Backbone as CSV, one residue per row, in Angstrom:
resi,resn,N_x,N_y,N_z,CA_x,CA_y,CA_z,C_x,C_y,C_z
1,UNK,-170.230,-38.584,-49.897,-169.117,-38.904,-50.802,-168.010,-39.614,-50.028
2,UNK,-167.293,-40.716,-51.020,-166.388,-41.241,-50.105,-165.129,-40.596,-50.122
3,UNK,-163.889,-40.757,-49.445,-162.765,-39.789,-49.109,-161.983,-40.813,-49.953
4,UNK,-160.685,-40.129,-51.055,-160.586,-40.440,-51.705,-159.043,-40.016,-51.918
5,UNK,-157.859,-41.086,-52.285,-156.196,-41.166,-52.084,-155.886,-40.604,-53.202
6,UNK,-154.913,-39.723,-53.765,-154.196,-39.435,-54.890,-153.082,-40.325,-54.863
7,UNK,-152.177,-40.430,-55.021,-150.374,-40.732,-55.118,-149.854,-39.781,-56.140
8,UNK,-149.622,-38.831,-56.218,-149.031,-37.347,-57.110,-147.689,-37.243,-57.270
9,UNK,-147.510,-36.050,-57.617,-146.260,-35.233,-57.642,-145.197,-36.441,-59.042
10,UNK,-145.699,-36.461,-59.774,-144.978,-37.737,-60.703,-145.699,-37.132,-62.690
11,UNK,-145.595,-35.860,-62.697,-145.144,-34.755,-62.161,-145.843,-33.974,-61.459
12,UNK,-145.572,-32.526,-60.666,-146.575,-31.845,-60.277,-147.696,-31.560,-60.656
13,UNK,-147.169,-31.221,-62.392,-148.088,-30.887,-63.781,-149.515,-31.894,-63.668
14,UNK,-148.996,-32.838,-63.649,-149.832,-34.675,-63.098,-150.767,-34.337,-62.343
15,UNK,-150.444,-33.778,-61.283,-151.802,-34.137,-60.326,-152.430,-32.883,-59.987
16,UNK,-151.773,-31.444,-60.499,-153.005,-30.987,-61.039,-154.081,-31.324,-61.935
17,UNK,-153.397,-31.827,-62.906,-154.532,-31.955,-63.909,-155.791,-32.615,-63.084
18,UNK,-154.911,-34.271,-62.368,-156.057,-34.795,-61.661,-157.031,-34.117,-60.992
19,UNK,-156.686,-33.465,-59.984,-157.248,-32.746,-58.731,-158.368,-31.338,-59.845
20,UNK,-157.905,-30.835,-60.919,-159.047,-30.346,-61.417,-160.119,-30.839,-62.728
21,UNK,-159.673,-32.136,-62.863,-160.737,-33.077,-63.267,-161.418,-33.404,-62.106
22,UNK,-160.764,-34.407,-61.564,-161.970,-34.874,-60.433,-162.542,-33.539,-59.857
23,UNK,-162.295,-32.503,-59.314,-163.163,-31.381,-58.782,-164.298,-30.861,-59.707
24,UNK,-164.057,-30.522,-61.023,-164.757,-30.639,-61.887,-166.184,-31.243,-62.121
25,UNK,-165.499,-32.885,-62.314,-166.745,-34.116,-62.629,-167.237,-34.273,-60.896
26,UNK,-166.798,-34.176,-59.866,-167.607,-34.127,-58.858,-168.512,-33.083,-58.616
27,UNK,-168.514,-31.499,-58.856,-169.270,-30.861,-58.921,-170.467,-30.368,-59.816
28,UNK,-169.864,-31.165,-61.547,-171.050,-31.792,-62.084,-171.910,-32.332,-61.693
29,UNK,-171.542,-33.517,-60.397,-172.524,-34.180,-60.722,-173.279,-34.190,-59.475
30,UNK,-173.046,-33.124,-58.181,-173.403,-33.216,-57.373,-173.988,-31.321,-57.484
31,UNK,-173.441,-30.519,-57.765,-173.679,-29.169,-57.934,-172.882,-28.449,-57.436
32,UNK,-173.263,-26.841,-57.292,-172.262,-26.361,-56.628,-172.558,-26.228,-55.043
33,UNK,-171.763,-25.944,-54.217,-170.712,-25.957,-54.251,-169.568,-27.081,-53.612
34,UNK,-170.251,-28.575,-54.352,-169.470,-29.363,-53.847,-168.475,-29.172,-54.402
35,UNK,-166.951,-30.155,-53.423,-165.779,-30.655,-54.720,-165.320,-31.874,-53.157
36,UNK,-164.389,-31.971,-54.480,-164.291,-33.655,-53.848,-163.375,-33.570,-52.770
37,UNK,-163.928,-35.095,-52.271,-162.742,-35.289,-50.569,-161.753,-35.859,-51.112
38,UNK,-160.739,-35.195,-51.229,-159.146,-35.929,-51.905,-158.307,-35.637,-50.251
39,UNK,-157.987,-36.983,-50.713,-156.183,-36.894,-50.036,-155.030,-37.245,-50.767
40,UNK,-154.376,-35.850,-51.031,-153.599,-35.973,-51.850,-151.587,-35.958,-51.301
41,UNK,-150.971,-37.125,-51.842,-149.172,-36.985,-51.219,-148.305,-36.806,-52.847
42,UNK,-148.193,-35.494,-52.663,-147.549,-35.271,-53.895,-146.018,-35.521,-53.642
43,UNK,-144.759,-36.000,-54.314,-144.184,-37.083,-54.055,-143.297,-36.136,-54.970
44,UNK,-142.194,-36.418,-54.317,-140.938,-35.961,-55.336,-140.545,-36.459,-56.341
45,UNK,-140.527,-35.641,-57.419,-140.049,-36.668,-58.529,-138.901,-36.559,-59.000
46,UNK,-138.202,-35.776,-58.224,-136.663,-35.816,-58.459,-135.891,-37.474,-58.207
47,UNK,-136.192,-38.536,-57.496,-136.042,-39.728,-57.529,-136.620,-40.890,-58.415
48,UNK,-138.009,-40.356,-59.064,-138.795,-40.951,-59.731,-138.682,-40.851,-61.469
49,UNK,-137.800,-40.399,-61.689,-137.656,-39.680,-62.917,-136.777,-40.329,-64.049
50,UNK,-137.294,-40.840,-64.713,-136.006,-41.447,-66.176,-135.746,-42.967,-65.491
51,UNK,-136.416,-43.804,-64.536,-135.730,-45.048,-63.789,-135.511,-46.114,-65.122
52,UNK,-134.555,-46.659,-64.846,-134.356,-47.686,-65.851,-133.848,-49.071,-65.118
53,UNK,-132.818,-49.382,-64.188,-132.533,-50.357,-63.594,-133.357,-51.011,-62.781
54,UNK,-133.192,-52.467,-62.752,-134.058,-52.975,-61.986,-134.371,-52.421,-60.153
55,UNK,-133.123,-51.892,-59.795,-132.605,-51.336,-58.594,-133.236,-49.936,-58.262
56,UNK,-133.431,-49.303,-59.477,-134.572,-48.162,-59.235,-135.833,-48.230,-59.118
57,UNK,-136.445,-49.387,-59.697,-137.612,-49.512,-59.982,-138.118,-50.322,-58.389
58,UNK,-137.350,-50.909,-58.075,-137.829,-51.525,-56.494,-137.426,-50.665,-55.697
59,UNK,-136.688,-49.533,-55.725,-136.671,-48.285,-55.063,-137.948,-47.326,-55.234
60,UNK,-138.533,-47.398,-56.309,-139.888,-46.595,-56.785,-140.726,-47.199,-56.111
61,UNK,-140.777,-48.572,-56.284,-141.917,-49.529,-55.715,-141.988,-49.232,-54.329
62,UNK,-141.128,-49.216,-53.282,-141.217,-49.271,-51.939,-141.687,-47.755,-51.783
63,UNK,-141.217,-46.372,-52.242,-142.021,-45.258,-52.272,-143.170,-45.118,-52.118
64,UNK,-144.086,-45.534,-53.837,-144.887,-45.183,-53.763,-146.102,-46.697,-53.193
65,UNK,-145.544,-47.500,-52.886,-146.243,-48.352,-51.546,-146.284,-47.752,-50.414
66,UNK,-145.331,-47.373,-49.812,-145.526,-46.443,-48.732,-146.239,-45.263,-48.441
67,UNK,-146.219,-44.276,-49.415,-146.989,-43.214,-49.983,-149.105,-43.672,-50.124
68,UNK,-149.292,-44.927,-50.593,-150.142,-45.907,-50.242,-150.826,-45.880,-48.871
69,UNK,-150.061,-46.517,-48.241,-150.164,-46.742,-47.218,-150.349,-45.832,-46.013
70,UNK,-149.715,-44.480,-46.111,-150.313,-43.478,-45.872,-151.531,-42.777,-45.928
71,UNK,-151.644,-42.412,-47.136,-152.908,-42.468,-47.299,-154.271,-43.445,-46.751
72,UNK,-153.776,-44.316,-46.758,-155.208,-45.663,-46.593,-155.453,-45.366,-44.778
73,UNK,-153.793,-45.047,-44.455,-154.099,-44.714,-42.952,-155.052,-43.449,-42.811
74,UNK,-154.511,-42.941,-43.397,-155.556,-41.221,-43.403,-156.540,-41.574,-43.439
75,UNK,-157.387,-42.325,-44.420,-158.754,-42.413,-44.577,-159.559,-42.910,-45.870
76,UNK,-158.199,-42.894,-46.738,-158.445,-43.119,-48.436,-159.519,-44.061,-48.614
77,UNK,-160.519,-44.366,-48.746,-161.246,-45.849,-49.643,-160.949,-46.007,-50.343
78,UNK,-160.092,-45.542,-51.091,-160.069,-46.073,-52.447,-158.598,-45.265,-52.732
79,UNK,-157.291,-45.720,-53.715,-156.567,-44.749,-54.118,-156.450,-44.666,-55.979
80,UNK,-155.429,-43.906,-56.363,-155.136,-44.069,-57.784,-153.586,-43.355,-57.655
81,UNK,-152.617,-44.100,-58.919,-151.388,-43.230,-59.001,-151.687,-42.381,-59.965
82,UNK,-151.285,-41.286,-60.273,-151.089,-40.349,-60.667,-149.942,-40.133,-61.854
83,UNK,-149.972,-41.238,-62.201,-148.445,-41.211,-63.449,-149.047,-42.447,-63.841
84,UNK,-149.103,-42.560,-65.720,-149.098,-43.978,-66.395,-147.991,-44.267,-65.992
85,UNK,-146.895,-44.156,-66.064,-145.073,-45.030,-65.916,-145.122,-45.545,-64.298
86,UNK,-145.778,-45.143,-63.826,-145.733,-45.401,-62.518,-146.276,-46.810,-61.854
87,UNK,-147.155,-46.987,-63.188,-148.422,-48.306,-63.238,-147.670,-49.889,-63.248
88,UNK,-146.160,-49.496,-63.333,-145.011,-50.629,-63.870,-145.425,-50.883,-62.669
89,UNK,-145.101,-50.124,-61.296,-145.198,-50.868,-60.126,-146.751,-51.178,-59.023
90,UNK,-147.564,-50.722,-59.884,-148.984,-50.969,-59.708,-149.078,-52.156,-58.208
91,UNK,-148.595,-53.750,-59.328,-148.785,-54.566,-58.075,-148.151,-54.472,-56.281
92,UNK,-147.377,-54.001,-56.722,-146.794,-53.691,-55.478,-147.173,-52.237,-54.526
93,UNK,-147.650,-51.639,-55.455,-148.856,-50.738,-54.522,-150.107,-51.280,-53.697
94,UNK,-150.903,-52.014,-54.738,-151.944,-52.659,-54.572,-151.524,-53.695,-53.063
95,UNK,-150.678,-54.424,-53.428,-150.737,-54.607,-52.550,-150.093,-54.639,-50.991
96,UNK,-149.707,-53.624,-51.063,-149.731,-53.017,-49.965,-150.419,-52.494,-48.941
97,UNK,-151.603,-52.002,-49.520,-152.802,-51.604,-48.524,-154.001,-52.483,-49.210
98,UNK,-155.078,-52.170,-48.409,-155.900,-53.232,-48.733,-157.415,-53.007,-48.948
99,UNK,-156.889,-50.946,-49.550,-158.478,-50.656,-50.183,-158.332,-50.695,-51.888
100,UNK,-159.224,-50.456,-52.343,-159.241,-50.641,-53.930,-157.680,-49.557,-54.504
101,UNK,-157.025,-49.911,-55.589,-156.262,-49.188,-56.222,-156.575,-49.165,-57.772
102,UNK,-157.224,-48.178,-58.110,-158.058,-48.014,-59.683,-156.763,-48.383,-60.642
103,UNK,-156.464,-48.803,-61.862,-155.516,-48.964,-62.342,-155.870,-48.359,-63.890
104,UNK,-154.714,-47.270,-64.239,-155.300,-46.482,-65.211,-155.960,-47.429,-66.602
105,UNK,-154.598,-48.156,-67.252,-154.739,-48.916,-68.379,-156.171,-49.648,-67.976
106,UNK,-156.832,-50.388,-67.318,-158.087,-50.789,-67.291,-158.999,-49.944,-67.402
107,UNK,-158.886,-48.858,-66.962,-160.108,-48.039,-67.034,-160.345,-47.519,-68.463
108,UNK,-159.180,-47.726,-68.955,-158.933,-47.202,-70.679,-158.973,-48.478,-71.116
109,UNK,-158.904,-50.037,-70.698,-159.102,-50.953,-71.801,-160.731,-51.396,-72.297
110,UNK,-161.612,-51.082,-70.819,-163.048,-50.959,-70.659,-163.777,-50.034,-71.446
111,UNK,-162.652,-48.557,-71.246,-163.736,-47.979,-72.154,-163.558,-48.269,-73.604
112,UNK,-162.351,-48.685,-74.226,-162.100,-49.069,-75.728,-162.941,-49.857,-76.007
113,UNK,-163.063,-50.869,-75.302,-163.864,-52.374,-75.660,-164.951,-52.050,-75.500
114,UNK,-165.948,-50.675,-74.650,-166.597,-50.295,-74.742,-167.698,-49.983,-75.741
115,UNK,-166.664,-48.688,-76.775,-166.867,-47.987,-78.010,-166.322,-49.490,-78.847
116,UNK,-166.067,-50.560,-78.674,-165.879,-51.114,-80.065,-164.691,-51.494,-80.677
117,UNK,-163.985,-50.442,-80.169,-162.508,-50.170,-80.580,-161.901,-51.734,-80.581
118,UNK,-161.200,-51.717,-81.612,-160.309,-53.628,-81.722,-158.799,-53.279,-82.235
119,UNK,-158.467,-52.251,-82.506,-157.212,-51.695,-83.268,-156.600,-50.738,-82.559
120,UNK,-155.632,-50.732,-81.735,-155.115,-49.160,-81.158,-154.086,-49.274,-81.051
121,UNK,-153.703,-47.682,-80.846,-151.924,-47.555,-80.491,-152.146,-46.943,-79.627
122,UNK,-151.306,-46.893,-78.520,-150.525,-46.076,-77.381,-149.377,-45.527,-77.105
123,UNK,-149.355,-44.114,-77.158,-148.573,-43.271,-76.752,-147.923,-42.679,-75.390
124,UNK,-147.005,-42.922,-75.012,-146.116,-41.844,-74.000,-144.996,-41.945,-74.188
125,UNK,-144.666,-42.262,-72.235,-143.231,-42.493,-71.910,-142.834,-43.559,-72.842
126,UNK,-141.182,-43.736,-72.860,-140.554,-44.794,-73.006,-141.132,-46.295,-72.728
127,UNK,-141.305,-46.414,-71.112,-141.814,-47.177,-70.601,-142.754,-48.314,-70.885
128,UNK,-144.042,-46.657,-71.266,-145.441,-47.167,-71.323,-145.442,-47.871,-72.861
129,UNK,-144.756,-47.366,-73.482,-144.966,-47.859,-75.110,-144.235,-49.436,-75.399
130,UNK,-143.012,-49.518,-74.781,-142.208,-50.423,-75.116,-142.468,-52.119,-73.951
131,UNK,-143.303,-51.178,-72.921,-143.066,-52.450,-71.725,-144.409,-53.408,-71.917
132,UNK,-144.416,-54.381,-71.333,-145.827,-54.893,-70.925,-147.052,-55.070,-70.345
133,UNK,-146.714,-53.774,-69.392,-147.485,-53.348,-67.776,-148.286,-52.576,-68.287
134,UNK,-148.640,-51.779,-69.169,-149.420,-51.066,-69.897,-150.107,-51.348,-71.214
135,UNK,-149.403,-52.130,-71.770,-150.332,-52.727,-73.085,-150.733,-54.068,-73.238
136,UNK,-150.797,-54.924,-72.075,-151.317,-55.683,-71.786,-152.508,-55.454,-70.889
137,UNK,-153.190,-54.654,-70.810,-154.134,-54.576,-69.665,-155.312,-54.312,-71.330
138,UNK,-154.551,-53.767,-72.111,-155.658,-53.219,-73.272,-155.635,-54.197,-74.301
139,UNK,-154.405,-55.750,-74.100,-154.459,-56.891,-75.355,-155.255,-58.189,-74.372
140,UNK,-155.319,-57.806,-73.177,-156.005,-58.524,-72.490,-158.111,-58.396,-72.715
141,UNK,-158.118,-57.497,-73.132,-159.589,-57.030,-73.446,-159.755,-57.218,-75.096
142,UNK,-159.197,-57.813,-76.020,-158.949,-58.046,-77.361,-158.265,-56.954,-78.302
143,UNK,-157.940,-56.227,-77.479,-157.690,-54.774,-78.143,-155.919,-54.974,-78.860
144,UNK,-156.686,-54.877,-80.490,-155.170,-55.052,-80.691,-154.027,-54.090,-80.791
145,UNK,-152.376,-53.773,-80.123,-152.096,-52.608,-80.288,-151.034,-52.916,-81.942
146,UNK,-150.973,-51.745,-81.916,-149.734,-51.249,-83.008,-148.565,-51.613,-82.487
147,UNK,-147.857,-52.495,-83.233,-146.140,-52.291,-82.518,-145.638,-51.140,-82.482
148,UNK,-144.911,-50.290,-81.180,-144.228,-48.800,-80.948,-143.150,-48.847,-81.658
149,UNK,-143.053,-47.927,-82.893,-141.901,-47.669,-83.989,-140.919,-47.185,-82.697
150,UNK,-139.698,-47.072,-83.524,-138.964,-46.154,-81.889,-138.666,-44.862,-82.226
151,UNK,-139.032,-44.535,-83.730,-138.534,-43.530,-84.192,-139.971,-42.563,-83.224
152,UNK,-140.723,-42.934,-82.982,-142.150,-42.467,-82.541,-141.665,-42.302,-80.616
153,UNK,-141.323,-43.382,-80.634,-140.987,-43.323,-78.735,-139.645,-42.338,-78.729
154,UNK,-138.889,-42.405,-79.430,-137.390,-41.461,-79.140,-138.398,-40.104,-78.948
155,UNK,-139.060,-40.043,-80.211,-139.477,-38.377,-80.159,-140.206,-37.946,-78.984
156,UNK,-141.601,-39.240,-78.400,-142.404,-38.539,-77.774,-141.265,-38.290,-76.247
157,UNK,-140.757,-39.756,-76.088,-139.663,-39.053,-74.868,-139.119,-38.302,-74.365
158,UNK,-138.462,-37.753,-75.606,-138.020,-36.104,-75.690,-138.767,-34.897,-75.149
159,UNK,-139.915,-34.984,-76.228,-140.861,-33.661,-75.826,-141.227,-34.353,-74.407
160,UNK,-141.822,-35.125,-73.924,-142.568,-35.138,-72.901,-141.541,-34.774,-71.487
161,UNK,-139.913,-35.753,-71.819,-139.183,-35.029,-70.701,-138.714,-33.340,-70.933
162,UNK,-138.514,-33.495,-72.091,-137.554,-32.124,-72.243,-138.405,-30.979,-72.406
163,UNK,-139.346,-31.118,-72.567,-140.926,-29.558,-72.455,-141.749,-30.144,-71.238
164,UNK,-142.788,-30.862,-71.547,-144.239,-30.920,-71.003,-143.989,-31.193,-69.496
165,UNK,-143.026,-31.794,-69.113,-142.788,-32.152,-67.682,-142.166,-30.795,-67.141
166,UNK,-142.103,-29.699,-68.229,-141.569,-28.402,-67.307,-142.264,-27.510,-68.066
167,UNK,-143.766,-28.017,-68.022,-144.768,-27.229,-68.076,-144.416,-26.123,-69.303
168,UNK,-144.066,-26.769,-70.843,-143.939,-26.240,-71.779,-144.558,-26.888,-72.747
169,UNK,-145.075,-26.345,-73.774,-145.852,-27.051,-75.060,-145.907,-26.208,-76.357
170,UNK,-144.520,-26.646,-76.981,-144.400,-25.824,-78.192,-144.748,-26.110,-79.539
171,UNK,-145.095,-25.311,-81.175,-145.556,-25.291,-81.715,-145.140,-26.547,-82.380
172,UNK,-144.043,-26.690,-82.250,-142.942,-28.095,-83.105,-143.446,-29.154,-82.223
173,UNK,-144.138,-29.110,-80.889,-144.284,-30.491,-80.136,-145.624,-30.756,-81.092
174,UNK,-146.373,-29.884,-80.884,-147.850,-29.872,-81.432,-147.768,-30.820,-83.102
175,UNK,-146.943,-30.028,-83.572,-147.103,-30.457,-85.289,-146.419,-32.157,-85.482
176,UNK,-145.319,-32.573,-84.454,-144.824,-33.470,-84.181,-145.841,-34.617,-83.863
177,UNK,-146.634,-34.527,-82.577,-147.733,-35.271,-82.288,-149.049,-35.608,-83.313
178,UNK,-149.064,-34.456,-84.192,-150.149,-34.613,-84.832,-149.479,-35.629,-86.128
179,UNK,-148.473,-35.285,-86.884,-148.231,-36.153,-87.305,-147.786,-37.724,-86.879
180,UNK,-147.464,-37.717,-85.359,-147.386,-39.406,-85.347,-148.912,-40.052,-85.331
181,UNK,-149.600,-38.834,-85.000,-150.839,-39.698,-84.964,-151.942,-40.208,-86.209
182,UNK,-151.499,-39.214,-87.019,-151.820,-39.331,-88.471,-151.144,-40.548,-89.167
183,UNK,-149.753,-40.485,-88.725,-148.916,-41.808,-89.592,-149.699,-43.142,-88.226
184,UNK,-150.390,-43.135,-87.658,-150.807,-44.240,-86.658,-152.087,-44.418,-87.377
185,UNK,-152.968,-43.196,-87.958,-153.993,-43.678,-88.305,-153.838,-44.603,-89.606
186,UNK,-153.132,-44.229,-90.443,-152.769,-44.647,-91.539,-151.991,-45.649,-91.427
187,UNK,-151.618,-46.079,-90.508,-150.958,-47.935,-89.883,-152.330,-48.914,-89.331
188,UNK,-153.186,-48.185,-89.737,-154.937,-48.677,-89.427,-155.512,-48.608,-87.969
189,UNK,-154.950,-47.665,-86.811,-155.063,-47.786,-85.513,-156.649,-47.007,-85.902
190,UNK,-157.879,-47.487,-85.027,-158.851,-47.431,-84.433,-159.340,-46.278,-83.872
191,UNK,-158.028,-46.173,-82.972,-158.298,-44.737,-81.974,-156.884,-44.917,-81.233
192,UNK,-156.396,-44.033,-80.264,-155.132,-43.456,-79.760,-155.633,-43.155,-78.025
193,UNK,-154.181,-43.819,-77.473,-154.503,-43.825,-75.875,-153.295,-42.915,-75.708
194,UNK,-153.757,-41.782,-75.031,-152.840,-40.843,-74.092,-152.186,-41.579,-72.956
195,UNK,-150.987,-42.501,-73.235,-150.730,-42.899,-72.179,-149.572,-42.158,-71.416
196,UNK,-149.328,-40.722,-71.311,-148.779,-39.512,-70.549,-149.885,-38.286,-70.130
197,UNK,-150.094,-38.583,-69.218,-150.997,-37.094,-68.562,-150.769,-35.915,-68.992
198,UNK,-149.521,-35.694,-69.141,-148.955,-34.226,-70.036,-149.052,-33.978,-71.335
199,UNK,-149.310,-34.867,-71.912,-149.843,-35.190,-73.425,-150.686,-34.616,-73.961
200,UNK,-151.902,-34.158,-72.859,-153.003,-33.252,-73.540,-152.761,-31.932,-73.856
201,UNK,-151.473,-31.604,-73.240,-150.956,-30.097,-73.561,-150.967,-29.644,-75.190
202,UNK,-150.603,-31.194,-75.756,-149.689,-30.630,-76.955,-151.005,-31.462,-78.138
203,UNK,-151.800,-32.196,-77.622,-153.059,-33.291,-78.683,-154.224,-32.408,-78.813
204,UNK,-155.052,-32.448,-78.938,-156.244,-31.534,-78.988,-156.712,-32.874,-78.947
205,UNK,-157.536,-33.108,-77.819,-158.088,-34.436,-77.650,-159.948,-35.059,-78.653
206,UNK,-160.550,-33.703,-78.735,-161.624,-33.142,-79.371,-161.718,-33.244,-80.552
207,UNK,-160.539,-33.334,-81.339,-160.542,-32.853,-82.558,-159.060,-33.623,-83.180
208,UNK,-159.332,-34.765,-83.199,-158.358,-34.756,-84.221,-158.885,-35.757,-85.440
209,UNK,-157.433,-36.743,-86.230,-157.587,-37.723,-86.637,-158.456,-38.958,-86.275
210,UNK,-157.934,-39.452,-85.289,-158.660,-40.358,-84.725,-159.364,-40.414,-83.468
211,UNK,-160.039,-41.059,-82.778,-160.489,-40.366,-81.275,-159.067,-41.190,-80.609
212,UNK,-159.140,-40.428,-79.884,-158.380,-40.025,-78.858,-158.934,-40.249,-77.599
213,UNK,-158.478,-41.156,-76.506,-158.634,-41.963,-75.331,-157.789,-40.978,-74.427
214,UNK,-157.893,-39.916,-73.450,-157.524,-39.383,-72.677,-157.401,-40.001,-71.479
215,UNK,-156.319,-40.790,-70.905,-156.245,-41.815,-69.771,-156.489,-41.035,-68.853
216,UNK,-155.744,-40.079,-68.745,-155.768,-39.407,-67.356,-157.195,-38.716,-66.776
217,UNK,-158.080,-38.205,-68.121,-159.480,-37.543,-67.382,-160.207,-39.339,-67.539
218,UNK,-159.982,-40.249,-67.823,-160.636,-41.436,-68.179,-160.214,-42.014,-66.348
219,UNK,-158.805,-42.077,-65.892,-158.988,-42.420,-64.695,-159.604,-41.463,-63.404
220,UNK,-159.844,-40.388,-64.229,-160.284,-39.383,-63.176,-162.017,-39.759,-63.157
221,UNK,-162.127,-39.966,-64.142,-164.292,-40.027,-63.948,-164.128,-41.585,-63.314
222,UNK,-163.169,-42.643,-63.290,-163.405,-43.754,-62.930,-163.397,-43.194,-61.157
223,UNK,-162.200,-42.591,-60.700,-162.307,-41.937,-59.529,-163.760,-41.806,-58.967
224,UNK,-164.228,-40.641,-59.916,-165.018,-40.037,-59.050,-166.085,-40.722,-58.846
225,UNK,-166.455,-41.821,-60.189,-167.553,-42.707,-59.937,-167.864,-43.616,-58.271
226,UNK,-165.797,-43.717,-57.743,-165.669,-44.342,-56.893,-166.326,-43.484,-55.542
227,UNK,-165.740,-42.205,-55.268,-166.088,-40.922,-54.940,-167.966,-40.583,-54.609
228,UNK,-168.333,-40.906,-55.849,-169.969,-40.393,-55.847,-170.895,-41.894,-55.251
229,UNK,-170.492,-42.965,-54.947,-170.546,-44.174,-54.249,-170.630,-45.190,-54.995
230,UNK,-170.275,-45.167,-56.582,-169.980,-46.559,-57.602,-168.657,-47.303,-57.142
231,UNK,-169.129,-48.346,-58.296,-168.151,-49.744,-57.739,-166.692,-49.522,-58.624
């Protein structure tokens, strides 16, 4: 198996989830008692948190490039960040070191275009809904999205900073989500991209309205594919 970079802590919540997906789908597929070679730099997110100015965001960028770069020294073949919002500064990770950097939104525009999918909306941060760094990786594959109402981004913002990022998921987040996703199906969306890792707290990914695109276990099997010796 190859040895393999996280970039974490964006939130903590975050890269657990990662670290027990990928352990998971690696011991699927190898038995027990493997689990995977991670190197993981979980990263404060007390600096990383709510950025909005251009001045923060090239403050983020030089972080988690560096954080990169660490890793690749360690041994990484391959890395991934650990936060969709984080993906704004993608290029400037990438290139920074000079082994592969998986990039979530692709691994979720492949598998849409995959299944068929031609109609979708995407959900999270502020960021991910309103910017271009994320829903262009999925209009680049024909995938058409939903324009983000804001009455839909104010709310998910909320819950996702003000609960799920402190590891809370209440009954009002739950009934909240289910209805934006219901008023999404009924705006004719296809299927629905988790574009917040913390998101699965409060979606029932299995079972809902529409299918439901889980980015975060979606960049985790792309991982491990990398991991188990795929391209």
């Amino acid at each position: 198996m190859r040895k393999f970079g996280l970039i974490g802590g964006m939130s903590w919540l975050s890269t657990r989830t990662y670290y027990d997906h990928i352990n998971k789908l690696v011991q699927a597929r190898a038995g027990f008692p493997a689990s995977a070679p991670l190197l993981i730099e979980s990263l404060d997110f007390a600096p990383l948190a709510r950025l909005s100015t251009a001045a923060e965001w090239a403050r983020a960028a030089k972080i988690l490039a560096a954080s990169a770069k660490r890793l690749e020294k360690a041994g990484a073949t391959a890395l991934l960040i650990g936060a969709n919002s984080m993906h704004k500064v993608y290029d400037e990770v990438a290139g920074a070191v000079s082994v592969p950097v998986i990039h979530i939104a692709e691994c979720v525009a492949d598998r849409m275009a995959q299944a068929g999918v031609r109609k979708a909306a995407v959900i999270g941060t502020r960021n991910v809904m309103l910017e271009s760094f994320y829903r262009q990786k999925l209009i680049a594959r024909d995938i058409e999205l939903l324009p983000p109402e804001m009455a839909f981004v104010d709310t998910l913002d909320r819950i996702i900073y003000d609960e799920l990022l402190k590891g809370k998921a209440s009954r009002q987040a739950e009934r909240e989500l289910k209805t934006i996703i219901t008023n999404l199906a009924q705006d004719g969306a296809q299927a629905v991209a988790l574009g917040c890792t913390e998101l699965e707290m409060v979606v029932d990914v299995d079972a809902n309205v529409l299918p439901i695109y889980d980015c975060t276990r979606i960049h985790a099997e792309a991982a491990v594919e990398w991991i188990m010796g795929g391209e």
